[in-house]
Amino acid sequence: MTAPISGGKSDHWGSRFGFIMAAVGSSVGLGNLWRFPYTAGENGGSAFILVYILAILLFGLPVLMAEYAVGRHGQRSSIATIRKITTEEKKPGAWVIMGWIGAFASLLLFSFYIVISAWVFDFIPQAFTGKFVGFDAVASNANFETTIGNRLEIWLYTAAFLALNVLVVARGVRGGIERASEILMPAFFIMLLGMVGFGLFTGDAAATAKFLFQPDFSKINFQVVLAALGQAFFSLSVGSCVMMTYGAYLTRKTNIPANAGLVASTDTFVALIAGFAIFPIVFGFGLNQAAGPGLFFVTMPVVFGQLPAFVGGIFFTLALFAAFTSAVSLFEVGVSWLEDQRGIGRVKGAIGLGVVLLLIATAYVFDGALIDTASFISGDLLLPLGGVLIGIFAGWVVPKRIMAAELGEGLLLEVVLFLLRFVIPIGISGILIVGVYSKFGA
Ligand code: PHE
C-alpha cells in the first residue's frame, strides 16, 4: 500500500480488490437490473442496446477515466477538487458549478433510488414466504401494484435502507464502503450467473436472442439515443462526480485506464445478463416488454413462483446488495463535501443529510409518478450535462500534463483527450438538445 498523498483526504482504498469492488459496486446496481431492461424494452430492444454500447464506449468510458483522473489529482471531495484545480491553474472559479450540479444530481438520484431499493427490500420477505407460487403475469402485476401501494410499509423500508447507508458511509471509505462492497459484490455475481442459467433454460431464449441481437434500426430516433445516453451514464455512475469522489481515495499505484475499462465492461456485461434473465420471461409468459419501471418487479416473481422459495429470496437480497453499493456512492458525494468544506464530521454529516433525504423520498412513496420525472431529470438530463462539463473541464481546463500524469502518455491519452475535448461536448450537447426537443417539442 502506498502512503496517502499529502494534503486532502487521508482515507484511501485499502487494496486494489477493495477499490474495484467499490467501483464496480457503484456502477452495478438497479441501473443494470431494473432500469436497463425496462428502458431497453421501451426503446425498441436490440437497436437500443447497440446505441447503448456505443454511448458507453464513446462517452461513458472517457468521462469515467476523466473523473478518476481529476479526482485522484485533487484528493478531495469533487467540489473542493475543482476549486483546487481552478485556483492552482488560474482558471475561472465558476467551474465549481459543475461540482454543484453533480452533487445535486447525486442527491436527486439517491432520493428516488432508495425508494426503488425499498421495493426490492419489500420483495425479499414476499419471496422467502412463497408468496409468488403460481403467479402468472396478471397476478404478478397485481402484486406489484399492491406492494407499492402499501405506503407505510414502503416508507419504513425506505427509512431502513437509508439508515443502513448512513451507518456504512459514516464509517468512512475504507472501513465502511470498501468493506461492505468486498462482501456484497462477489456474492451478487455468483447468484446472478445462476439466474441466467435458469432463465435460458425455462424462458423463450430464441425470442430473447432475436429481440436482443436482431436490431431493428428503424426504431432508432433521437429519443432512443437520448435514453441510451442517459442509461449509459446512469449505469456507469458517471456525470455526477461520484466517480471523481471515489477517485480521490485512489493511491498512485492504481492504473486508471485499466480499472475504468474493467468497471465499464463488467457493468455492461451485467446489464446484458439482466436482459438475458428478464426478456426470456417477458416473452415466455406473454408479458409486455414496454411495461416501464414495474418490469423487473413483475417478471422476476413469475419465475420465482415456480422455484423453491429461497431462490427468489436470495435473488432479491442480492439485488438489494447491488443497490446498496450504488446508493452509498451517491450518498458519499454529499457526505464527503460536508466533511471537506463545512468541517462536518462524517457521522453528523451522514445523519443530517439522511434526514433531509428521507423527507424528500417520502414524496415518491406517495406519488410514484414523481420517480419517472426525477429519473428523467437526473439520469437523462443532468448526468449527460455533467458529462459535457466534465469533458470540457478535463479536456480544456485541466492542463494536459496533469491528465498525462494520471492516465499515462501515449496514444490512449490522445484518444481520450480528443473524445473529451470534441466528441463529448459536441456529441452529447447535440443529443441532449435534439432529444429533448423531439420528446417535448412540436
Ligand atoms: N450506477 C448505479 C446503478 O446502475 C446508479 C448510480 C448512478 C450510482 C450515478 C452513482 C451515480 O444502479
XYZ file of C-alpha atoms and ligand atoms in Angstrom:
454
model
C 0.000 0.000 0.000
C 1.305 3.443 -0.855
C 1.287 6.231 1.679
C -1.500 8.735 1.205
C -0.535 11.741 -0.860
C -0.098 14.696 1.440
C -2.984 17.124 1.786
C -6.645 16.409 1.180
C -8.239 13.097 2.022
C -6.392 10.920 4.488
C -8.617 7.900 3.919
C -7.713 5.691 0.944
C -8.856 2.434 -0.584
C -7.154 -0.371 1.281
C -6.495 -2.617 -1.699
C -6.954 -2.860 -5.440
C -9.590 -5.526 -4.939
C -11.424 -3.319 -2.471
C -11.435 -0.372 -4.836
C -12.597 -2.497 -7.766
C -15.420 -3.944 -5.707
C -16.483 -0.484 -4.548
C -16.227 0.980 -8.055
C -17.996 -1.950 -9.681
C -20.406 -1.833 -6.757
C -21.243 1.765 -7.550
C -21.796 1.025 -11.224
C -23.616 -2.260 -10.959
C -26.936 -1.674 -9.312
C -30.574 -1.058 -10.010
C -29.417 0.692 -13.165
C -28.488 -2.691 -14.592
C -31.207 -4.881 -13.120
C -34.160 -2.543 -13.024
C -33.562 0.476 -15.289
C -31.701 -1.148 -18.193
C -34.240 -3.863 -19.070
C -37.249 -1.577 -18.964
C -35.507 1.244 -20.800
C -34.378 -1.195 -23.483
C -37.898 -2.621 -23.613
C -39.444 0.817 -24.047
C -36.948 1.837 -26.696
C -37.035 -0.997 -29.153
C -34.741 -3.629 -27.659
C -31.677 -4.570 -29.610
C -31.322 -1.346 -31.577
C -31.284 0.450 -28.239
C -28.654 -1.895 -26.911
C -26.314 -1.142 -29.803
C -26.661 2.585 -29.285
C -26.172 1.994 -25.588
C -22.882 0.175 -26.108
C -21.674 2.936 -28.416
C -22.622 5.511 -25.794
C -20.611 3.605 -23.188
C -17.525 3.446 -25.411
C -17.559 6.949 -26.867
C -18.955 8.936 -23.974
C -19.177 6.956 -20.746
C -15.730 5.392 -20.624
C -13.742 8.583 -21.352
C -15.779 10.505 -18.780
C -15.159 7.718 -16.281
C -11.400 7.977 -16.864
C -11.586 11.760 -16.603
C -13.450 11.550 -13.301
C -10.912 9.148 -11.790
C -8.030 11.230 -13.113
C -9.330 14.565 -11.859
C -10.424 13.008 -8.549
C -7.083 11.368 -7.855
C -5.232 14.519 -8.765
C -7.410 16.534 -6.377
C -7.565 14.082 -3.457
C -10.632 15.907 -2.170
C -14.402 15.935 -2.492
C -15.385 16.808 -6.051
C -16.246 20.437 -5.364
C -13.036 21.010 -3.415
C -11.049 19.310 -6.168
C -12.476 21.595 -8.830
C -11.727 24.611 -6.667
C -8.163 23.447 -6.080
C -7.521 22.958 -9.792
C -9.060 26.265 -10.901
C -7.130 28.149 -8.209
C -3.792 26.498 -8.936
C -4.149 26.767 -12.686
C -5.704 30.259 -12.602
C -8.898 29.210 -14.352
C -12.414 30.579 -13.824
C -13.684 29.719 -10.364
C -17.181 29.332 -11.806
C -16.253 25.736 -12.683
C -17.333 24.732 -9.187
C -20.854 24.935 -10.589
C -20.055 21.619 -12.252
C -19.479 20.174 -8.808
C -22.725 21.638 -7.598
C -24.670 20.154 -10.481
C -23.041 16.805 -9.801
C -23.843 16.921 -6.107
C -27.413 17.951 -6.840
C -27.804 15.162 -9.411
C -26.362 12.583 -6.997
C -28.672 13.536 -4.202
C -31.667 13.653 -6.531
C -30.730 10.206 -7.827
C -30.280 8.958 -4.295
C -33.649 10.310 -3.188
C -35.596 8.034 -5.531
C -33.021 5.257 -5.682
C -33.726 4.439 -2.058
C -37.431 4.103 -2.800
C -36.849 1.589 -5.610
C -34.492 -0.174 -3.228
C -37.342 -0.257 -0.728
C -39.476 -2.042 -3.325
C -36.695 -4.606 -3.659
C -36.472 -4.833 0.115
C -40.193 -5.485 0.360
C -39.937 -8.315 -2.167
C -37.426 -10.240 -0.042
C -39.850 -11.476 2.635
C -42.508 -11.942 -0.030
C -40.189 -14.272 -1.908
C -38.977 -16.179 1.132
C -42.516 -16.833 2.318
C -43.515 -18.291 -1.031
C -45.961 -15.569 -1.989
C -45.114 -15.859 -5.684
C -46.160 -19.516 -6.016
C -48.374 -19.944 -9.055
C -48.049 -16.327 -10.194
C -48.959 -15.590 -13.785
C -48.412 -12.190 -15.396
C -51.721 -10.818 -14.137
C -51.263 -11.940 -10.543
C -47.691 -10.677 -10.504
C -48.738 -7.303 -11.819
C -51.476 -7.027 -9.203
C -48.972 -7.955 -6.516
C -46.600 -5.227 -7.656
C -49.357 -2.621 -7.556
C -50.427 -3.697 -4.088
C -46.849 -3.679 -2.847
C -46.042 -0.156 -3.915
C -49.497 0.990 -2.851
C -48.722 -0.075 0.693
C -47.226 3.284 1.521
C -46.383 2.920 5.181
C -44.562 -0.333 4.559
C -42.581 1.110 1.647
C -41.752 4.176 3.680
C -40.438 2.029 6.525
C -38.285 0.009 4.144
C -37.019 3.255 2.616
C -36.101 4.539 6.057
C -34.380 1.255 6.944
C -32.387 1.210 3.719
C -31.374 4.809 4.254
C -30.353 4.095 7.831
C -28.025 1.342 6.572
C -26.499 3.852 4.148
C -25.918 6.302 6.958
C -24.316 3.573 9.047
C -21.855 2.485 6.364
C -20.974 5.900 4.950
C -20.416 7.281 8.448
C -17.729 4.620 8.931
C -15.694 6.028 6.099
C -14.412 4.775 2.815
C -12.076 2.001 3.812
C -13.860 0.860 6.941
C -17.387 1.240 5.571
C -17.906 1.373 1.824
C -14.970 -0.815 0.857
C -15.652 -3.491 3.442
C -19.319 -3.716 2.542
C -18.555 -3.920 -1.194
C -15.938 -6.643 -0.760
C -18.550 -8.927 0.709
C -21.679 -7.918 -1.176
C -20.395 -7.756 -4.755
C -18.834 -11.231 -5.089
C -21.957 -12.734 -3.548
C -24.034 -10.837 -6.059
C -22.086 -12.133 -9.070
C -22.312 -15.777 -8.129
C -26.065 -15.595 -7.749
C -26.576 -13.660 -10.941
C -24.876 -16.304 -13.042
C -27.148 -18.913 -11.532
C -30.170 -16.866 -12.507
C -29.072 -16.538 -16.114
C -28.679 -20.249 -16.457
C -32.171 -20.717 -15.175
C -33.657 -18.029 -17.427
C -32.121 -19.573 -20.513
C -33.474 -22.996 -19.733
C -37.011 -22.051 -18.851
C -37.900 -18.953 -20.860
C -38.153 -18.249 -24.548
C -34.462 -17.892 -25.309
C -34.990 -17.744 -29.061
C -37.336 -14.761 -28.848
C -34.892 -13.103 -26.480
C -31.935 -13.647 -28.750
C -33.956 -12.200 -31.599
C -35.026 -9.230 -29.508
C -31.529 -8.587 -28.242
C -29.455 -9.356 -31.301
C -31.532 -8.531 -34.354
C -31.546 -4.796 -34.271
C -34.367 -3.019 -35.990
C -32.650 0.208 -36.984
C -35.898 1.866 -37.972
C -36.611 2.119 -34.240
C -33.657 4.416 -33.601
C -34.529 8.081 -33.262
C -33.166 10.873 -31.114
C -35.356 9.965 -28.178
C -33.910 6.468 -28.218
C -30.400 7.893 -28.454
C -31.083 10.228 -25.538
C -32.456 7.346 -23.474
C -29.410 5.215 -24.302
C -27.060 8.038 -23.409
C -28.795 8.699 -20.098
C -28.840 4.998 -19.315
C -25.128 4.678 -20.118
C -24.264 7.486 -17.722
C -26.658 6.265 -15.060
C -25.357 2.731 -15.238
C -21.676 3.643 -15.211
C -22.242 6.167 -12.393
C -20.632 8.949 -14.403
C -21.581 12.579 -14.931
C -22.365 13.425 -11.325
C -18.837 13.476 -9.886
C -19.475 10.249 -7.945
C -16.514 8.597 -9.615
C -14.478 11.767 -9.118
C -15.229 11.412 -5.436
C -14.147 7.747 -5.461
C -11.072 8.716 -7.454
C -9.976 10.967 -4.602
C -9.360 7.873 -2.489
C -7.129 6.230 -5.106
C -3.452 5.761 -4.476
C -0.888 6.406 -7.186
C -0.413 2.715 -7.783
C -3.771 2.245 -9.451
C -3.772 2.135 -13.236
C -6.752 4.304 -14.115
C -7.414 3.293 -17.747
C -7.226 -0.412 -16.908
C -9.577 -0.070 -13.972
C -12.009 2.121 -15.866
C -12.075 -0.463 -18.644
C -12.758 -3.221 -16.162
C -15.557 -1.305 -14.476
C -17.206 -0.401 -17.787
C -17.035 -3.914 -19.200
C -18.324 -5.523 -16.023
C -21.158 -3.036 -15.854
C -22.166 -3.624 -19.475
C -21.888 -7.358 -19.013
C -24.235 -7.297 -16.021
C -26.768 -5.160 -17.883
C -26.791 -7.621 -20.780
C -27.049 -10.513 -18.346
C -30.015 -8.841 -16.683
C -31.571 -8.524 -20.123
C -30.951 -12.217 -20.664
C -32.528 -13.064 -17.350
C -35.600 -10.887 -17.843
C -36.538 -10.947 -21.521
C -36.924 -14.723 -21.825
C -39.515 -14.445 -19.086
C -41.180 -11.475 -20.724
C -41.616 -13.407 -23.966
C -42.152 -16.803 -22.434
C -45.017 -15.578 -20.270
C -46.526 -13.034 -22.622
C -45.617 -10.009 -20.561
C -45.383 -6.533 -22.030
C -41.771 -5.590 -22.806
C -42.599 -1.887 -22.616
C -44.175 -2.161 -19.173
C -41.896 0.507 -17.704
C -40.443 0.700 -14.197
C -42.514 -2.243 -12.974
C -40.964 -4.689 -15.462
C -38.340 -6.084 -13.116
C -40.806 -6.417 -10.248
C -43.432 -8.131 -12.364
C -41.260 -10.526 -14.357
C -38.992 -11.898 -11.674
C -41.748 -13.134 -9.312
C -43.335 -15.091 -12.166
C -40.173 -17.182 -12.398
C -39.584 -17.416 -8.707
C -43.107 -18.673 -8.212
C -42.039 -21.863 -9.977
C -38.924 -22.392 -7.914
C -38.159 -23.160 -4.311
C -38.948 -20.001 -2.351
C -35.394 -19.406 -1.171
C -34.166 -18.822 -4.751
C -36.269 -15.702 -5.183
C -35.483 -14.649 -1.650
C -31.763 -14.842 -2.302
C -32.110 -13.089 -5.639
C -33.901 -10.064 -4.202
C -31.422 -9.984 -1.334
C -28.585 -9.796 -3.809
C -30.348 -7.162 -5.883
C -30.580 -5.202 -2.669
C -26.838 -5.670 -2.110
C -26.127 -4.300 -5.589
C -28.481 -1.389 -4.969
C -26.810 -0.730 -1.664
C -23.265 -0.460 -3.014
C -24.567 2.019 -5.611
C -26.571 4.042 -3.123
C -23.614 4.523 -0.789
C -21.610 6.025 -3.643
C -24.346 8.568 -4.329
C -24.589 9.365 -0.649
C -20.806 9.661 -0.274
C -20.733 12.689 -2.615
C -22.739 14.775 -0.169
C -21.110 13.466 2.990
C -17.632 13.920 1.564
C -18.444 17.502 0.661
C -19.825 18.326 4.107
C -16.677 16.843 5.590
C -14.207 18.828 3.447
C -15.971 22.110 3.030
C -18.028 22.518 6.103
C -15.840 20.627 8.525
C -18.817 18.497 9.493
C -17.733 15.063 10.707
C -18.826 12.031 8.720
C -21.202 10.790 11.388
C -23.027 14.080 11.813
C -23.000 14.781 8.100
C -24.394 11.376 7.198
C -27.188 11.598 9.750
C -28.140 15.177 8.853
C -28.156 14.552 5.140
C -30.015 11.299 5.704
C -32.865 13.059 7.457
C -33.248 15.599 4.655
C -33.211 12.887 2.007
C -35.774 10.816 3.852
C -38.135 13.775 3.746
C -37.649 14.099 0.000
C -38.041 10.356 -0.524
C -41.374 10.468 1.262
C -42.764 12.369 -1.705
C -42.020 9.461 -4.068
C -43.579 6.990 -1.698
C -46.816 8.896 -2.006
C -46.605 9.733 -5.673
C -44.784 7.085 -7.686
C -45.090 9.118 -10.893
C -42.552 11.555 -9.441
C -39.952 8.797 -9.732
C -40.199 8.834 -13.526
C -39.748 12.580 -13.561
C -36.820 12.547 -11.127
C -35.196 9.691 -13.030
C -35.545 11.563 -16.327
C -34.230 14.853 -14.939
C -31.294 13.355 -13.097
C -30.463 10.409 -15.334
C -31.289 11.610 -18.831
C -30.576 15.329 -18.430
C -28.241 16.132 -15.541
C -25.833 13.223 -15.959
C -25.210 13.843 -19.683
C -24.946 17.566 -18.956
C -22.432 16.757 -16.231
C -20.623 14.609 -18.795
C -20.305 17.546 -21.189
C -18.944 19.745 -18.394
C -16.505 17.110 -17.176
C -15.373 16.594 -20.782
C -14.673 20.287 -21.268
C -13.107 20.601 -17.824
C -10.781 17.621 -18.142
C -10.078 18.306 -21.824
C -9.560 22.059 -21.825
C -9.253 23.406 -18.285
C -7.101 20.780 -16.578
C -3.623 21.049 -18.134
C -2.558 18.155 -20.296
C 0.420 17.434 -18.052
C -1.966 16.560 -15.203
C -4.058 14.273 -17.390
C -0.858 12.661 -18.674
C 0.373 12.113 -15.129
C -2.912 10.402 -14.247
C -3.609 8.424 -17.414
C -0.094 7.911 -18.784
C 1.395 9.307 -22.000
C 0.698 7.805 -25.372
C -1.990 7.042 -27.898
C -4.631 6.304 -25.292
C -4.190 9.725 -23.721
C -4.543 11.388 -27.128
C -7.686 9.433 -27.947
C -9.259 10.119 -24.559
C -8.428 13.814 -24.776
C -9.843 14.016 -28.281
C -13.088 12.430 -27.092
C -13.234 14.701 -24.049
C -12.459 17.872 -25.975
C -14.523 17.442 -29.094
C -16.647 14.336 -29.387
C -18.246 14.549 -25.964
C -19.117 18.255 -25.809
C -20.424 18.366 -29.363
C -21.980 14.906 -29.489
C -23.721 14.988 -26.134
C -24.944 18.571 -26.434
C -26.420 17.703 -29.812
C -28.148 14.606 -28.492
C -29.447 16.499 -25.464
C -30.866 19.352 -27.498
C -32.430 17.296 -30.276
C -33.545 14.543 -27.882
C -35.314 16.921 -25.542
C -36.827 18.792 -28.462
C -38.184 15.637 -30.060
C -39.559 14.474 -26.722
C -41.338 17.676 -25.779
C -41.193 19.981 -28.764
C -43.756 20.471 -31.511
N -24.805 3.186 -11.443
C -25.798 2.966 -10.435
C -26.717 1.858 -10.917
O -26.579 1.412 -12.027
C -26.572 4.204 -10.093
C -25.705 5.392 -9.917
C -25.803 6.474 -10.778
C -24.753 5.415 -8.909
C -24.978 7.568 -10.666
C -23.915 6.515 -8.788
C -24.024 7.590 -9.670
O -27.580 1.428 -10.225
